[in-house]
Tab-separated table of C-alpha atoms in Angstrom:
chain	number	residue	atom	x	y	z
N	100	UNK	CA	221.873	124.444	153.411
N	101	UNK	CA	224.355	123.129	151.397
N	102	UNK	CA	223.310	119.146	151.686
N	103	UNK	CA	221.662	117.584	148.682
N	104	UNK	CA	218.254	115.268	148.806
N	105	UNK	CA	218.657	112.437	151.067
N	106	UNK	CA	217.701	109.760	149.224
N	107	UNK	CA	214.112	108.800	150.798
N	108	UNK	CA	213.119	112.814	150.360
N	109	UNK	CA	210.134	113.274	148.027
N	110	UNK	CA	210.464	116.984	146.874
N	111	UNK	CA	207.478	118.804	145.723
N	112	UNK	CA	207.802	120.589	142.277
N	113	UNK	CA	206.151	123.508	141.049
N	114	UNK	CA	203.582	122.994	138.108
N	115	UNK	CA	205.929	124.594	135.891
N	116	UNK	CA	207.913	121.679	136.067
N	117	UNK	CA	206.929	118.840	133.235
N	118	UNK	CA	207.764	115.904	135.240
N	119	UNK	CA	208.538	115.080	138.872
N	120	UNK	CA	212.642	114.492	139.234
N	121	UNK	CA	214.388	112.359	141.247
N	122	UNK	CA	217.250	113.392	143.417
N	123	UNK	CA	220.928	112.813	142.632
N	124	UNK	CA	221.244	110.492	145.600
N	125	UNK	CA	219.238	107.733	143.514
N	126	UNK	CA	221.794	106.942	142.021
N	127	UNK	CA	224.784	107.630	144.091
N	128	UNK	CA	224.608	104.902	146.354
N	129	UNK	CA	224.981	102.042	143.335
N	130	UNK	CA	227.128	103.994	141.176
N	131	UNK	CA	229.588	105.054	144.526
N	132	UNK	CA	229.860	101.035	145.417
N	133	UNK	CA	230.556	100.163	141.612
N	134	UNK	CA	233.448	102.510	141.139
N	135	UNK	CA	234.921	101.873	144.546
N	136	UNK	CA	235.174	97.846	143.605
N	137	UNK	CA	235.758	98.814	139.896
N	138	UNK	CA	239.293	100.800	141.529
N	139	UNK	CA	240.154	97.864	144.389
N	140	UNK	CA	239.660	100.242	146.937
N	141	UNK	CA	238.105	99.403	150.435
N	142	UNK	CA	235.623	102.163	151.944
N	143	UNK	CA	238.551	103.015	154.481
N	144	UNK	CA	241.006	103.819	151.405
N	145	UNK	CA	238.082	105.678	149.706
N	146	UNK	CA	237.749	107.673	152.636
N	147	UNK	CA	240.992	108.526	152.935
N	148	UNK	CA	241.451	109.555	149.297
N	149	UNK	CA	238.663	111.727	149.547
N	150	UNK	CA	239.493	113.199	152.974
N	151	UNK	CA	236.170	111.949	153.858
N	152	UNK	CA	234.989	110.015	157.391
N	153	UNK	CA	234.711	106.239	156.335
N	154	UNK	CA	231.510	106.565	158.015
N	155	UNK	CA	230.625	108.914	155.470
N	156	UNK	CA	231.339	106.584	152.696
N	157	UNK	CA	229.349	103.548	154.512
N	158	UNK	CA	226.418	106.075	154.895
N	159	UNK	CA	226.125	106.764	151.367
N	160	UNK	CA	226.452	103.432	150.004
N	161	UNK	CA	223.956	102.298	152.111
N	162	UNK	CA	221.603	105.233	150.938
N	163	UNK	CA	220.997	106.913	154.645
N	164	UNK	CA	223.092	110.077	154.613
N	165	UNK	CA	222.952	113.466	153.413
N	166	UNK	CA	225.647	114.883	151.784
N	167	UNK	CA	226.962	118.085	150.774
N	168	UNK	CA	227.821	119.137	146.467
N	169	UNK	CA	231.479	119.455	147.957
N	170	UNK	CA	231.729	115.943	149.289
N	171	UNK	CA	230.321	114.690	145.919
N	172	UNK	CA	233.059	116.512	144.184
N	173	UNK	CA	235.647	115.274	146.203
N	174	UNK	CA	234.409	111.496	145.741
N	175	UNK	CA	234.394	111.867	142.057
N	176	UNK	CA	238.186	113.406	142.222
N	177	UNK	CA	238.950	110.582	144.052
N	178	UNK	CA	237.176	107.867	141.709
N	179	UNK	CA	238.181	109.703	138.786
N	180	UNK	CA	235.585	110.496	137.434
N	181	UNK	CA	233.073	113.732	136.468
N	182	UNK	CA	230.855	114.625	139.029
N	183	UNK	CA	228.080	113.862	136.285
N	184	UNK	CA	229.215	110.333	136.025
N	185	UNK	CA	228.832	109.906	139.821
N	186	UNK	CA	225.309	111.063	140.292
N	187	UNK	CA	223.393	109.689	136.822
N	188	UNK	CA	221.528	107.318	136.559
N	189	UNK	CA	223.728	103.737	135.568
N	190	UNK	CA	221.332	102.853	132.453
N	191	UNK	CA	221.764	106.350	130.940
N	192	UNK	CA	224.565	105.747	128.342
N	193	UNK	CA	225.767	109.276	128.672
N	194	UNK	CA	225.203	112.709	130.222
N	195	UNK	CA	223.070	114.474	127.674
N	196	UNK	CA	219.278	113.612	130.397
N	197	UNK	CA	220.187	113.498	133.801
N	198	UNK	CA	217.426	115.508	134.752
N	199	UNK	CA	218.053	115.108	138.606
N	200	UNK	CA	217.661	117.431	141.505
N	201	UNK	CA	220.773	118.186	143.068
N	202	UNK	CA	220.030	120.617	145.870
N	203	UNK	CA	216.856	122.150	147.968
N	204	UNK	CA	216.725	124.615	150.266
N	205	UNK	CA	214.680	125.719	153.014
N	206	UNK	CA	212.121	127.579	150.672
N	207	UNK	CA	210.218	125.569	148.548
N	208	UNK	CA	210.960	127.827	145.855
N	209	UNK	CA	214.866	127.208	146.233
N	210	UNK	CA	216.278	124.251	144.015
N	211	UNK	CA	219.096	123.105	141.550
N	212	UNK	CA	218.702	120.803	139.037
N	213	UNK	CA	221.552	118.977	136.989
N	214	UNK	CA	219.942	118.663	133.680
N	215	UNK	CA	222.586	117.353	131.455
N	216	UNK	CA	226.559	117.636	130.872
N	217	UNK	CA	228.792	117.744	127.793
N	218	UNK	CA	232.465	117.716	127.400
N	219	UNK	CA	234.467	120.778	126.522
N	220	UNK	CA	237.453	121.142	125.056
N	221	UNK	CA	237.404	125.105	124.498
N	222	UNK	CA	234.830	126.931	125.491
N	223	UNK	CA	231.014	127.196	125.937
N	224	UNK	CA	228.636	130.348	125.370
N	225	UNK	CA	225.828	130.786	126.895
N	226	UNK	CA	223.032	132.865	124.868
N	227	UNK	CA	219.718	133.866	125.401
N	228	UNK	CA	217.070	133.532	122.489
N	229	UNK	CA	213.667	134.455	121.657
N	230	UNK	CA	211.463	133.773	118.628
N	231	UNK	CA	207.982	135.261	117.508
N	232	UNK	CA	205.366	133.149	116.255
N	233	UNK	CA	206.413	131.322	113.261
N	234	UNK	CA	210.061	132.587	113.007
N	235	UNK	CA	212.919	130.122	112.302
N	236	UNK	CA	216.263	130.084	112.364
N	237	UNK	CA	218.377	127.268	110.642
N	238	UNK	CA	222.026	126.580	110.772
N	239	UNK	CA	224.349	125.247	109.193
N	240	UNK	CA	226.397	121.854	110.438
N	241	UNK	CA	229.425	122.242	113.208
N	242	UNK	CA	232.552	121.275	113.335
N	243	UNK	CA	232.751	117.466	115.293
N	244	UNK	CA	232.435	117.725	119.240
N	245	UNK	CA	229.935	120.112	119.253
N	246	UNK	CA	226.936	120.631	121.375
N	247	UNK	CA	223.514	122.318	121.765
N	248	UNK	CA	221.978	122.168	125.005
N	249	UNK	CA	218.810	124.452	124.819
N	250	UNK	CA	216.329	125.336	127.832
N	251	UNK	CA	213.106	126.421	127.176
N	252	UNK	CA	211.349	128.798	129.605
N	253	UNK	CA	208.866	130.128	128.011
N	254	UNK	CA	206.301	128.778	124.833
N	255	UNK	CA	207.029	125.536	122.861
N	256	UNK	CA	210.572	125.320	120.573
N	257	UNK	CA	210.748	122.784	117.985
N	258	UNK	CA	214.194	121.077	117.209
N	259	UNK	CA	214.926	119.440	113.837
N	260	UNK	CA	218.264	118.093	113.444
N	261	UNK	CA	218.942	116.584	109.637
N	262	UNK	CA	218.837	112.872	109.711
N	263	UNK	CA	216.899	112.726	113.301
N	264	UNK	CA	212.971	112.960	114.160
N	265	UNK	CA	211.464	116.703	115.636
N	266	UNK	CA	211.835	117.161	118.835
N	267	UNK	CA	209.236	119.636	120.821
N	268	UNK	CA	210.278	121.321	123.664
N	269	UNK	CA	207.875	122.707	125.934
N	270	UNK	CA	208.456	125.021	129.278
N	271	UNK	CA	210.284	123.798	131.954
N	272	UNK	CA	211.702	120.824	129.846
N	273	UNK	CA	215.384	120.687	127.912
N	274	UNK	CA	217.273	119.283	124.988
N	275	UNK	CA	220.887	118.315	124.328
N	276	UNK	CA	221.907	117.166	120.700
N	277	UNK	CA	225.179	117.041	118.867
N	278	UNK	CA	225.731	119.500	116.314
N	279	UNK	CA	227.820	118.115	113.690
N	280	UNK	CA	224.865	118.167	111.019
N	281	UNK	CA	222.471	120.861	110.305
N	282	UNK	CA	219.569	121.793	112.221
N	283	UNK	CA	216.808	124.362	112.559
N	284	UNK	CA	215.083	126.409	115.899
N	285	UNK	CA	211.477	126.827	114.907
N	286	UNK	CA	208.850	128.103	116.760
N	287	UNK	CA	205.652	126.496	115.063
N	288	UNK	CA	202.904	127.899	118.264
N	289	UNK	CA	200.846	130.868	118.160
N	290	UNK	CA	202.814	132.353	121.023
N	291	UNK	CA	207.008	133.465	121.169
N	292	UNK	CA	209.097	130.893	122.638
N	293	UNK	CA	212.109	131.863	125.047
N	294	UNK	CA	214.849	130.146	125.578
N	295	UNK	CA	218.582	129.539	126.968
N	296	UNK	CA	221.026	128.375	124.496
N	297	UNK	CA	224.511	127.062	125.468
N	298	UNK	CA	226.733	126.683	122.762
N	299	UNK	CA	229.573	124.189	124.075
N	300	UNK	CA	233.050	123.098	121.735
């Protein structure tokens, strides 16, 4: 119960979700071999550094095993790296849309996605936010290193940030954005919008 995707898995996704998303281990097999050779180390000394079999290590590099969030975590200690890094995809300049399912259970019903990370230095808050039918709310710039990372589960939420196009959000789907300039929640539908708000500096 606590293995991730293996890598040839199709899940099937509700039709609240926007978009089919792949699983983390899309990714992990590439990025695992790049880091390892990046580092000098030979799958044997991975292995050992992760207190992993070196089976283990050959089977995910060659994309055929399953493999639990722990081991994951304990590769990435071992590469030094987040576990964020190990898992997204290796185009994606950063971690703001990784968008990748990370676990399944038995139930269809029963799945974790990693949407997106940011780095903290202090804290984050994590808020929960409706707005009515043409309500607003604008704010003012942050201080540098901050971060918005909205989910949406209920109605549309528009996003302006000064300097930077709209961005609609719409059920099931997410945004991350830097906060250093000022921006504005809108809800511009005939319907109230809900939505999760993490606040992260």
């Amino acid at each position: 119960m606590s293995n991730i995707l293996h890598s040839q898995d199709t899940p099937t996704l509700d039709s609240r979700m926007p978009e089919s998303r792949p699983d983390v281990l899309a990714h992990v097999a590439g990025n695992v071999r790049a880091l390892r050779a990046e580092r000098g180390l030979s799958q044997d000394g991975l292995a050992t550094a992760a207190d992993v079999s070196r089976r283990m290590i050959s089977g995910i590099e060659s994309g055929e095993a399953n493999v639990s969030l722990s081991t994951l975590d304990r590769l990435a200690h071992a590469l030094d790296v987040s576990f964020s890094r190990l898992v997204r995809p290796p185009e994606m300049p950063d971690n703001s849309r990784i968008d990748s399912l990370a676990w399944r259970g038995q139930s269809p019903d029963s799945r974790a996605t990693l949407l997106g990370t940011v780095p903290a230095a202090r804290e984050a808050e994590l808020w929960t936010w409706s707005l009515g039918a043409g309500e607003f709310y604008p704010a003012e710039a942050d201080a540098a290193n901050w971060h918005e990372m909205l989910y949406v589960m209920d109605g549309a939420l528009t996003v302006e940030v000064e300097g930077a196009d709209p961005r609609r959000v719409e059920r099931g789907d997410f945004l991350i954005f830097t906060s250093d300039r000022p921006y504005l929640f809108a809800n511009r539908e005939t319907e109230p919008v809900r939505f999760v708000r993490n606040v992260v500096f």
